[in-house]
CSV table of C-alpha atoms in Angstrom, one decimal:
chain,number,residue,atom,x,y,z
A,1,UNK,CA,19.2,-185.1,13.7
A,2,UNK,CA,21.5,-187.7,15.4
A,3,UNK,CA,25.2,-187.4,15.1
A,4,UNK,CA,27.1,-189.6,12.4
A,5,UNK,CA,29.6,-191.3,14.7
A,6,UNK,CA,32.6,-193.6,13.7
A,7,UNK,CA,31.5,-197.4,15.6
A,8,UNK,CA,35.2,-197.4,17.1
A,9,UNK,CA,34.9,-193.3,18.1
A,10,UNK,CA,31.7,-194.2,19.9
A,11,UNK,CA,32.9,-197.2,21.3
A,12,UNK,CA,36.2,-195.4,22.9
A,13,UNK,CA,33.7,-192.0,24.3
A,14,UNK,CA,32.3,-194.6,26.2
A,15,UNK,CA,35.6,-195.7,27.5
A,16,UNK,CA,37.0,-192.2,28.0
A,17,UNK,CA,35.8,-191.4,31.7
A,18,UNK,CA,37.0,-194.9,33.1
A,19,UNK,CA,40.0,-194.0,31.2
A,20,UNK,CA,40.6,-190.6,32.5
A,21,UNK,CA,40.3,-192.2,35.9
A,22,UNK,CA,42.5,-195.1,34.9
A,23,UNK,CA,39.9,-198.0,36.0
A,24,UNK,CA,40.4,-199.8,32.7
A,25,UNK,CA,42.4,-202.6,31.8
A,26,UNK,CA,45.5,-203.2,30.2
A,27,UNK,CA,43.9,-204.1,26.7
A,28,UNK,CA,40.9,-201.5,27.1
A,29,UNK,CA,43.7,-199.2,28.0
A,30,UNK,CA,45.8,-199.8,24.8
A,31,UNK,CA,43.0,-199.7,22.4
A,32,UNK,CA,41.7,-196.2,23.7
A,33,UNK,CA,45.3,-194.8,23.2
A,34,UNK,CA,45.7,-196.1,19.7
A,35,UNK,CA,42.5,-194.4,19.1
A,36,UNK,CA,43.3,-191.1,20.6
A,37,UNK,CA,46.3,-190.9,18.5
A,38,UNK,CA,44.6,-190.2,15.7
A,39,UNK,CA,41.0,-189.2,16.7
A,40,UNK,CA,40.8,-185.4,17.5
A,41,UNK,CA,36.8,-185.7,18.6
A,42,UNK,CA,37.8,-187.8,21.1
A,43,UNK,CA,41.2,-185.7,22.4
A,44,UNK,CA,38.6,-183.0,22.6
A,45,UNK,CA,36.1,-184.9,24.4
A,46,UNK,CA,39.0,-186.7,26.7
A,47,UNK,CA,40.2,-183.3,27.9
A,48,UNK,CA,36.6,-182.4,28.6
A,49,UNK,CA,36.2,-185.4,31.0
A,50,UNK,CA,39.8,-183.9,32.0
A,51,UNK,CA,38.2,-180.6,33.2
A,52,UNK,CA,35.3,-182.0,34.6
A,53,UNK,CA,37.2,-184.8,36.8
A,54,UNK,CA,39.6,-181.9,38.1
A,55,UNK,CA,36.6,-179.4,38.8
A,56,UNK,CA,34.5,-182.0,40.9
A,57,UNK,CA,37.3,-182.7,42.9
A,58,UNK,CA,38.1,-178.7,44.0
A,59,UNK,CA,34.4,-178.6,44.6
A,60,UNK,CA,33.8,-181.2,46.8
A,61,UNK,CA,37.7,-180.4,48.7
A,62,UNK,CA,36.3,-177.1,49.3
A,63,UNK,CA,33.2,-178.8,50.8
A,64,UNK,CA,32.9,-178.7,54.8
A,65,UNK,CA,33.5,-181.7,57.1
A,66,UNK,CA,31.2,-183.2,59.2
A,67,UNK,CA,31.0,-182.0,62.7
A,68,UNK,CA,33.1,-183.9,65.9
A,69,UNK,CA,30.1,-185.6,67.3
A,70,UNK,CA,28.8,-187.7,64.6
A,71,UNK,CA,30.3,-191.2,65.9
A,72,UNK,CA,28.7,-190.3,69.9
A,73,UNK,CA,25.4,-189.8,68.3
A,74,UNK,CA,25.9,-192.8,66.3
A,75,UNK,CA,26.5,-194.8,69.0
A,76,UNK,CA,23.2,-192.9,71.1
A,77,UNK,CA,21.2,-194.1,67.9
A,78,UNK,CA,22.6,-197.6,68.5
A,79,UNK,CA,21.9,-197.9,72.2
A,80,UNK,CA,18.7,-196.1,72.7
A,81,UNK,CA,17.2,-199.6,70.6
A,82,UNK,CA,18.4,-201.8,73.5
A,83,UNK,CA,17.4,-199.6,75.8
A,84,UNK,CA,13.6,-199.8,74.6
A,85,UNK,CA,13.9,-203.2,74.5
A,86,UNK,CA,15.2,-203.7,78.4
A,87,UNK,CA,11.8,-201.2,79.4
A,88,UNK,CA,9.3,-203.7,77.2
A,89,UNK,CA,10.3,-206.8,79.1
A,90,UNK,CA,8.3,-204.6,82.2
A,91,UNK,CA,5.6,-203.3,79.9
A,92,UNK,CA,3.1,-203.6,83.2
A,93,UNK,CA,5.7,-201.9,85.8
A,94,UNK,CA,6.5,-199.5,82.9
A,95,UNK,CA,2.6,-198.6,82.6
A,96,UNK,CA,1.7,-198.4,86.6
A,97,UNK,CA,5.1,-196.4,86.8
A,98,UNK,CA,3.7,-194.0,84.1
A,99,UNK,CA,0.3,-193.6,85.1
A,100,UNK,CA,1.2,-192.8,88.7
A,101,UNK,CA,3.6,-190.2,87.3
A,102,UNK,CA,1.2,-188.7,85.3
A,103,UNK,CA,-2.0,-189.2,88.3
A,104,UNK,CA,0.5,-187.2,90.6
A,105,UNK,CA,1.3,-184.6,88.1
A,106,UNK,CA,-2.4,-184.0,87.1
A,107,UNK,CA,-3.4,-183.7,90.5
A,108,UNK,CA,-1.3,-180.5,90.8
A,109,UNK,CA,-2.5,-179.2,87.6
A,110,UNK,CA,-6.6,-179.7,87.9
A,111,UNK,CA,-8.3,-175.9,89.2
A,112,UNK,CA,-8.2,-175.9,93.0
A,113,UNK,CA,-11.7,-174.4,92.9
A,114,UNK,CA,-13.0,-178.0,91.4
A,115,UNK,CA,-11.7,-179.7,94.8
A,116,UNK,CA,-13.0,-176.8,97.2
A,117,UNK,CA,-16.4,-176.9,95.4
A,118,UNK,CA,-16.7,-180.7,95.6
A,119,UNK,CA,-15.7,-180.5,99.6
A,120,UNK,CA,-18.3,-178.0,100.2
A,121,UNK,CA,-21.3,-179.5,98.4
A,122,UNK,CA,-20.3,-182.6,100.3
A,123,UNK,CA,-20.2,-180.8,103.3
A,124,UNK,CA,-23.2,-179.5,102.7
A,125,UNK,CA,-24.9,-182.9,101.6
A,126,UNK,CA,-23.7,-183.9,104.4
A,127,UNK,CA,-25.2,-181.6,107.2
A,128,UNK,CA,-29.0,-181.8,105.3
A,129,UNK,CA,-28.3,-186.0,105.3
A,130,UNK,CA,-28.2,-185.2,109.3
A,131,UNK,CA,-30.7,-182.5,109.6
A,132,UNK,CA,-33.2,-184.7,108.1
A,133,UNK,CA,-31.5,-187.3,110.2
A,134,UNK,CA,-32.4,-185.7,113.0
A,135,UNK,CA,-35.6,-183.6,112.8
A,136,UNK,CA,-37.0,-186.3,110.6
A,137,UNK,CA,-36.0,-189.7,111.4
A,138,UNK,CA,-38.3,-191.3,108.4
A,139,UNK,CA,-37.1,-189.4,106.0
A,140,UNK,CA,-32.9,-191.0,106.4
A,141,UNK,CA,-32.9,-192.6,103.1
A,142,UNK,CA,-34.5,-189.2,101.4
A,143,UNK,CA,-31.5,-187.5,102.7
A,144,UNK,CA,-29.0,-190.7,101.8
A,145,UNK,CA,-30.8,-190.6,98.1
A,146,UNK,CA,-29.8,-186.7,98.2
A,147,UNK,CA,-26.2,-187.4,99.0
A,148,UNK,CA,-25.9,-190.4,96.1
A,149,UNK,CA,-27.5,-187.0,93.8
A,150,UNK,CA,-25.8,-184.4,94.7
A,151,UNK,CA,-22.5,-186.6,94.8
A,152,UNK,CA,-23.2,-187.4,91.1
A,153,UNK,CA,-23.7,-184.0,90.1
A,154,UNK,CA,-20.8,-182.6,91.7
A,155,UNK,CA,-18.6,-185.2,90.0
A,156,UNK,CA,-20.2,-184.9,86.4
A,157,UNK,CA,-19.7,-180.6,87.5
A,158,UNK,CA,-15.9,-181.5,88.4
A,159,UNK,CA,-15.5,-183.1,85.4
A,160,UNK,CA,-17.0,-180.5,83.0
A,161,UNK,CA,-14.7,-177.8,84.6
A,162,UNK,CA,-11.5,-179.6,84.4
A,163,UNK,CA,-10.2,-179.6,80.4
A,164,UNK,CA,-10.0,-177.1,78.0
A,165,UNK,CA,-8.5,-174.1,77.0
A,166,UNK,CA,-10.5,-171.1,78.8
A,167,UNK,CA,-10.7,-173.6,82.0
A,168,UNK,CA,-7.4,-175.0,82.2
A,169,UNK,CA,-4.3,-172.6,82.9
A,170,UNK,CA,-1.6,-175.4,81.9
A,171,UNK,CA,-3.9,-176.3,78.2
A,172,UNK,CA,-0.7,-175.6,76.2
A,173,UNK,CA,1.6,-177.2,78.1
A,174,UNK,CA,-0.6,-180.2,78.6
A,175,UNK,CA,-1.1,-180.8,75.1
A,176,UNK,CA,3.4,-179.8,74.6
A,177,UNK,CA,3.7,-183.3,76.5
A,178,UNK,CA,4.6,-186.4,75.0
A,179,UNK,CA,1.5,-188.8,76.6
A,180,UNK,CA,-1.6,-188.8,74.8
A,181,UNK,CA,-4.1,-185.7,75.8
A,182,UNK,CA,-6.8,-189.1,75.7
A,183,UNK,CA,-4.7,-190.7,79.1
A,184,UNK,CA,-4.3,-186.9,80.4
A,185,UNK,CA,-8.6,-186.6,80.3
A,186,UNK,CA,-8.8,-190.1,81.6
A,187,UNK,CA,-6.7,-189.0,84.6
A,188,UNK,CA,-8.1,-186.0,85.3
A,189,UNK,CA,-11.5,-188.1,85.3
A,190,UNK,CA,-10.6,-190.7,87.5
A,191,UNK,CA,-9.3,-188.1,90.2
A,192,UNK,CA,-12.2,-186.1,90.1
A,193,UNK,CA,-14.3,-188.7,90.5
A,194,UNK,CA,-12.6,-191.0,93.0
A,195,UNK,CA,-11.8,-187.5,95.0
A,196,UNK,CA,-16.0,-187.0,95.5
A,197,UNK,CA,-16.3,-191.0,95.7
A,198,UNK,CA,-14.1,-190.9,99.4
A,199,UNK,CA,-16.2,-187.5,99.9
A,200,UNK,CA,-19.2,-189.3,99.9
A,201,UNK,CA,-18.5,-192.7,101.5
A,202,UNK,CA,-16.5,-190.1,104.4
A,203,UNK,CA,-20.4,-188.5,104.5
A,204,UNK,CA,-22.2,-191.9,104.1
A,205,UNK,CA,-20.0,-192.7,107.2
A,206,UNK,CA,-20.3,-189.6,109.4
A,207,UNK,CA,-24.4,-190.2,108.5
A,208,UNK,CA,-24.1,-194.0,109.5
A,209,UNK,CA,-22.0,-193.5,113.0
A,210,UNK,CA,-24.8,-190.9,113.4
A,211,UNK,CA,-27.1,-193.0,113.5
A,212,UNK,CA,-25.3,-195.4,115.9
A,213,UNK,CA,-24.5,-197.8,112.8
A,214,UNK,CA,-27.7,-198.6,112.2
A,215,UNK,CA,-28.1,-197.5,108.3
B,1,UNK,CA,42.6,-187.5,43.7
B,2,UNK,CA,40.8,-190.6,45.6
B,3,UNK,CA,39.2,-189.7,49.1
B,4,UNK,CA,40.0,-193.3,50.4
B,5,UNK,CA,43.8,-194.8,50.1
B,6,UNK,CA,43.1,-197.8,52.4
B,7,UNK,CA,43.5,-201.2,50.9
B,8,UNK,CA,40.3,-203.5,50.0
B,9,UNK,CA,41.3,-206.8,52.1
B,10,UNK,CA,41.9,-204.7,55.0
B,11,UNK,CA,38.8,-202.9,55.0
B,12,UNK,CA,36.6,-206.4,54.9
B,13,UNK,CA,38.6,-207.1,57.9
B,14,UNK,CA,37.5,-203.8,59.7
B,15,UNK,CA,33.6,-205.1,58.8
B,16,UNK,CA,34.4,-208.3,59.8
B,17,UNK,CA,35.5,-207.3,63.4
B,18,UNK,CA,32.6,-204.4,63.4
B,19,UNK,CA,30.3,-207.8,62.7
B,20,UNK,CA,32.0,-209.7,65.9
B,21,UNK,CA,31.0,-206.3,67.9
B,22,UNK,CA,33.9,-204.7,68.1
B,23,UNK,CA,33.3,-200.9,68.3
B,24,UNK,CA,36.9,-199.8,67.7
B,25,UNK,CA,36.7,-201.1,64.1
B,26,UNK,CA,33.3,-199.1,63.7
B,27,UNK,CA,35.6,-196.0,64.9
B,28,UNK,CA,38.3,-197.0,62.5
B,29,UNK,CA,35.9,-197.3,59.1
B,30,UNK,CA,34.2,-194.2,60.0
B,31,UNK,CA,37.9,-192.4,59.7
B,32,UNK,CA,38.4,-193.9,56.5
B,33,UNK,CA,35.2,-193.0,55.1
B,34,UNK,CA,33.6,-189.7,56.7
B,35,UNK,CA,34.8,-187.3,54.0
B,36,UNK,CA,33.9,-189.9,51.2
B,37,UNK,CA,30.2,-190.5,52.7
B,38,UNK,CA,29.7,-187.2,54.0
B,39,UNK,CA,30.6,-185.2,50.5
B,40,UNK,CA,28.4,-188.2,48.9
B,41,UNK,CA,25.5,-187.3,51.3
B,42,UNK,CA,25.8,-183.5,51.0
B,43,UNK,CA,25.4,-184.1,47.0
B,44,UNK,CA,21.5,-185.4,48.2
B,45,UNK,CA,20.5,-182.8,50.3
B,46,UNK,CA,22.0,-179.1,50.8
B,47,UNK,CA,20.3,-179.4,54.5
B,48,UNK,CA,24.2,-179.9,56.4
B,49,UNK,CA,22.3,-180.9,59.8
B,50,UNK,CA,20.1,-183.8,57.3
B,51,UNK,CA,23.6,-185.0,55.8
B,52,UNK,CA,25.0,-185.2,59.2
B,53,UNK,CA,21.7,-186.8,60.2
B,54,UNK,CA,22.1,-189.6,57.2
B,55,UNK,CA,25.9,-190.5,57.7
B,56,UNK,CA,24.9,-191.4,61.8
B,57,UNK,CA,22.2,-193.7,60.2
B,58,UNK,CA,24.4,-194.9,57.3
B,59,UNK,CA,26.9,-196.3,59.7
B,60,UNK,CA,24.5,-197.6,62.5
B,61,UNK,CA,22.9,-199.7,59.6
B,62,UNK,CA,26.4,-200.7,58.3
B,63,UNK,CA,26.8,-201.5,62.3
B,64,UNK,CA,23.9,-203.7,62.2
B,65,UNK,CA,23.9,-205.4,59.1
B,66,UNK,CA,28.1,-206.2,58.9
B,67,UNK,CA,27.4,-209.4,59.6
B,68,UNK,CA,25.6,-209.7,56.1
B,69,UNK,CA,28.4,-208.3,54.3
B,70,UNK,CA,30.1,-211.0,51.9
B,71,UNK,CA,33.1,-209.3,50.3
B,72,UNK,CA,30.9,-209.3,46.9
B,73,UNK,CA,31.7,-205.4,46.4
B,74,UNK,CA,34.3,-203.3,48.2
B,75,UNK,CA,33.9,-201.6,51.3
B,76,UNK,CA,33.2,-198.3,49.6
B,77,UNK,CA,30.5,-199.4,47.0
B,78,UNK,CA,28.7,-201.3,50.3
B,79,UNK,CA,29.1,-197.9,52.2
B,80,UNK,CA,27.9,-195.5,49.6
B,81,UNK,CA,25.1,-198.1,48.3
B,82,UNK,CA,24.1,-197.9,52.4
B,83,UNK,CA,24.6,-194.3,52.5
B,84,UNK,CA,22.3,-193.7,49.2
B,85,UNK,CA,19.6,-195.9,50.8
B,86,UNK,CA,19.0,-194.0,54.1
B,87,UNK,CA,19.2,-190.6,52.2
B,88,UNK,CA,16.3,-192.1,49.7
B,89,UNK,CA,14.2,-193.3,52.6
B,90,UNK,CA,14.6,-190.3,55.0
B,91,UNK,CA,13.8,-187.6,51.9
B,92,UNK,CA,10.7,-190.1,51.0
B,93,UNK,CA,9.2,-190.0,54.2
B,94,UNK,CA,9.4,-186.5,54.9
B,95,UNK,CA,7.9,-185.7,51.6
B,96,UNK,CA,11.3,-183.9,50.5
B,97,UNK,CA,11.9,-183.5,46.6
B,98,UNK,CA,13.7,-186.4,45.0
B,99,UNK,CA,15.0,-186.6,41.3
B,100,UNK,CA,12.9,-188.5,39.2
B,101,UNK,CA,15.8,-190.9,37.8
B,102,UNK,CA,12.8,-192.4,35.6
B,103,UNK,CA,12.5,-189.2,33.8
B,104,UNK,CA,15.9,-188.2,33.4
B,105,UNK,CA,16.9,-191.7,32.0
B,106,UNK,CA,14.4,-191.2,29.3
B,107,UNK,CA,16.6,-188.2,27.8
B,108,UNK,CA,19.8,-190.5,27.9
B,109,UNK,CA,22.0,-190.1,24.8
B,110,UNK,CA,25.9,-191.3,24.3
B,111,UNK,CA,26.4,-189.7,21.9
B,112,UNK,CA,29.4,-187.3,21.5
B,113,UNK,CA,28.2,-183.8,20.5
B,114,UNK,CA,30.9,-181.6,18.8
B,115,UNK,CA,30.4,-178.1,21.3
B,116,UNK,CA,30.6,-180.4,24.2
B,117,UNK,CA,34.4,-180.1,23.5
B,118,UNK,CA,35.3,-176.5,24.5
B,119,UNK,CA,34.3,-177.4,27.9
B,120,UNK,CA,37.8,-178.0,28.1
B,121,UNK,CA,38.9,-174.2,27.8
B,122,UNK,CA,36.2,-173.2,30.6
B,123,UNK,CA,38.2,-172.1,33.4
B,124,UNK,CA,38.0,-174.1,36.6
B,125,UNK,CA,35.9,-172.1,38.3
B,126,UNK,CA,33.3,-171.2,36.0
B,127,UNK,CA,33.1,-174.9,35.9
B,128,UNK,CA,32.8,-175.7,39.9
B,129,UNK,CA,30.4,-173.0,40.0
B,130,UNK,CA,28.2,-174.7,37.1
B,131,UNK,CA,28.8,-178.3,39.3
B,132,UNK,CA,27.1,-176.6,41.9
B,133,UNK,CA,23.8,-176.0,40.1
B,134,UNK,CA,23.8,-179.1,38.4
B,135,UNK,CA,20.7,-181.2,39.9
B,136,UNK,CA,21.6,-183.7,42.5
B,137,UNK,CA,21.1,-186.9,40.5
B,138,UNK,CA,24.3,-185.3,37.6
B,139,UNK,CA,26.1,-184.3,40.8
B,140,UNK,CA,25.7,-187.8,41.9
B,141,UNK,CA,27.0,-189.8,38.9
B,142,UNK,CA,29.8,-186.7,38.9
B,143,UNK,CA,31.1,-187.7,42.6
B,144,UNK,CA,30.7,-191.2,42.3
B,145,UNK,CA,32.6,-191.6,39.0
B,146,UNK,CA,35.5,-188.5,39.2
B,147,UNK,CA,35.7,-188.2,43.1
B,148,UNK,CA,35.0,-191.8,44.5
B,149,UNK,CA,36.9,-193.4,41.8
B,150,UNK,CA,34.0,-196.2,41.5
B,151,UNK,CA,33.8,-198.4,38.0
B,152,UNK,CA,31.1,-198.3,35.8
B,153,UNK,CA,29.6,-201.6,37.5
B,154,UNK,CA,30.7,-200.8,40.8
B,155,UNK,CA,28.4,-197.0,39.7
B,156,UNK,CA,25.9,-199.3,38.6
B,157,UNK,CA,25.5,-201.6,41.8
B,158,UNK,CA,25.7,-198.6,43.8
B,159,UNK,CA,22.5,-196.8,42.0
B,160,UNK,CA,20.9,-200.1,41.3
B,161,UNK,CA,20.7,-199.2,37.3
B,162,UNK,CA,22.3,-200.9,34.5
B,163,UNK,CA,25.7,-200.0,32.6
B,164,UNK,CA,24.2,-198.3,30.3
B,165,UNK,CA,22.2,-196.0,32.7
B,166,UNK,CA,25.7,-194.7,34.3
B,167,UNK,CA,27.0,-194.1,30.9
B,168,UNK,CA,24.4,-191.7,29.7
B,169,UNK,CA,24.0,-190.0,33.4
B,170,UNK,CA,27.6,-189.2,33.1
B,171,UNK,CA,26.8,-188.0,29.3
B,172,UNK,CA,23.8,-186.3,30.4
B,173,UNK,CA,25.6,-184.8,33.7
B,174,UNK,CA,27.9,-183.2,31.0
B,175,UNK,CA,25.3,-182.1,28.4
B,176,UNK,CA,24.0,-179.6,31.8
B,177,UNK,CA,27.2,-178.3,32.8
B,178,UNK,CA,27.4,-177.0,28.9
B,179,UNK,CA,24.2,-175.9,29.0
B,180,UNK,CA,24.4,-174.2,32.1
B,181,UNK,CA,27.6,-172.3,31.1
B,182,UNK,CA,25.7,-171.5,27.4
B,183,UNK,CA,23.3,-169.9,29.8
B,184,UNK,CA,25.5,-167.7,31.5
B,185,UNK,CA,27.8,-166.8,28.3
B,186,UNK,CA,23.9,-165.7,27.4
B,187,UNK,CA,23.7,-163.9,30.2
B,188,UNK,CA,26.8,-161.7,30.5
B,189,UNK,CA,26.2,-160.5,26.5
């Protein structure tokens, strides 16, 4: 059941915590105290707004200040933007720069076994190119067709072997890093291949001076 | 008890040298108004790294947007207005709880109610203690109005609600500190 208020004691409980803090004016200001000297709800209620006022203000004194550093980060927050915007006006020096870093990194990380593995069976392609070379002069391009097969399989092998968690040693810290694991594969793909693409034209060469530069 | 003593022409003349670039007045604004922002803040969020986190943003956006500052409020009521902003936007996008304001409108009443009046003879620290569990949104319209010193329109620009919303926050704000101090009375019997 709602409350039977006097319009004037309604009015002035409005009033009463603008009062209290002294934000009213003069007339405002008059009329509430004219009111309170004869209205007891509202001397009740203004000393409730009284103890509330002076309790909010102990709490939040006792409250804890911020820490020493806030305006240096402040001005980090504002500078790192500028920053940013000084790198995109080289987005294409910023990429090569980044994709070098990363190429030179990966090359480090990818299992040595992958590059000893690819030398051999290139080594190996290699010799059985010139064997056939040799004993079987007709039969060059079966051996040069062997070469362009194993080369393929060797790189499709490397590539297999080179990502993942039970192959890779460096999986977690890989994926810890802030450029996409996507570009990371890529990488890893494009060294492993281009590594057995010079192994092969090295052997395609070795074959071809062979054969006194005839092929 | 005001946390800010600094006059209001003054003030527009710090923002209007932090919009010419000048970092020395951004320095000088953020001593005036650290405690008032920060203690505004930490009413948001009880995370103290998060309010720290939203007073760097509050005054890099004042930084950046000074120059759109017309004088039409004071210094304080653009600050806190800035302040309650970022705090809205960083707790909405990392899925953190926010009051719903909608819902706590909707049980607005002004109207005086007769055991609301022995609040008075509560002592002082039953009564901080009962601030202290209040939810955010009555601790709000309690710091804004009793610490910040801010008018009812200056509250209601701040919030971005009408009058009449500020009124019956400040009504309902007291309505829980009773209720809350009921509860315990109900507790220690």
């Amino acid at each position: 059941m709602k409350s039977q208020v006097p319009e004037s004691q309604h009015y002035v409980s409005g009033l009463l915590p603008e009062y209290v803090n002294r934000k009213l004016d003069p007339f405002e200001t008059s009329q509430v105290k004219q009111h309170l000297l004869h209205c007891k709800a509202c001397q009740a209620e203004l000393s409730t707004w009284e103890a509330i006022r002076e309790a909010t203000q102990f709490a939040i004194a006792s409250e804890s200040a911020p820490s020493l550093t806030i305006l240096d980060q402040v001005w980090a927050k504002i500078e790192t933007p500028a920053r940013q915007r000084q790198v995109s006006r080289w987005p294409i020096r910023h990429v090569l720069t980044h994709l070098w870093l990363v190429l030179n990194r990966q090359v480090r990380i990818i299992h040595k076994s992958i590059w000893i593995a690819s030398t051999l069976v290139g080594l190996f392609c290699c010799c059985l190119a010139l064997f056939f070379s040799t004993h079987s002069p007709g039969r060059v391009h079966d051996a040069t067709s062997l070469l362009t097969l194993f080369t393929a399989v060797v790189a499709a092998s490397g590539v297999a072997f080179m990502y993942g968690s039970d192959k890779d040693p460096g999986f977690e810290i890989t994926l810890s890093t802030p450029t996409s694991i996507r570009i990371v594969m890529l990488c890893r793909m494009a060294l492993v291949i281009g590594y057995n693409f010079v192994l092969s034209a090295i052997a395609s060469a070795i074959i071809a001076i062979a054969h006194g530069g005839g092929l | 008890m005001s946390m800010h003593a600094q006059p209001a022409v003054d003030d527009r003349q710090v923002v209007g040298r932090i919009a010419a670039g000048d970092r020395e007045a951004l320095a000088e604004l953020y001593q005036r108004y650290q405690r008032v922002l920060f203690s505004y803040l930490q009413q948001l969020t009880p995370d103290y790294g998060l309010a720290e986190e939203l007073l760097q943003d509050t005054l890099v956006a004042a930084w950046k947007s000074a120059h759109r500052f017309e004088g039409r409020s004071s210094v304080q009521t653009w600050l806190i207005g800035i302040a309650r902003r970022q705090a809205h936007n960083t707790l909405r996008q990392r899925k953190l709880p926010l009051i719903d304001e909608a819902e706590l409108d909707g049980l607005a009443s002004t109207d005086p109610v007769p055991e609301d009046f022995t609040l008075a003879c509560v002592a002082r620290e039953e009564l901080v203690r009962a601030f202290h569990q209040l939810a955010p949104v009555h601790r709000e319209i309690l710091v804004l109005t009793f610490v910040h010193e801010l008018s009812y329109q200056e509250t209601a620009t701040v919030l971005d609600v009408p009058v009449g919303t500020v009124k019956s926050r400040l009504s309902n704000a007291r309505r829980m500190l009773r209720a809350l101090l009921d509860a315990r009375e109900e507790m220690k019997r």
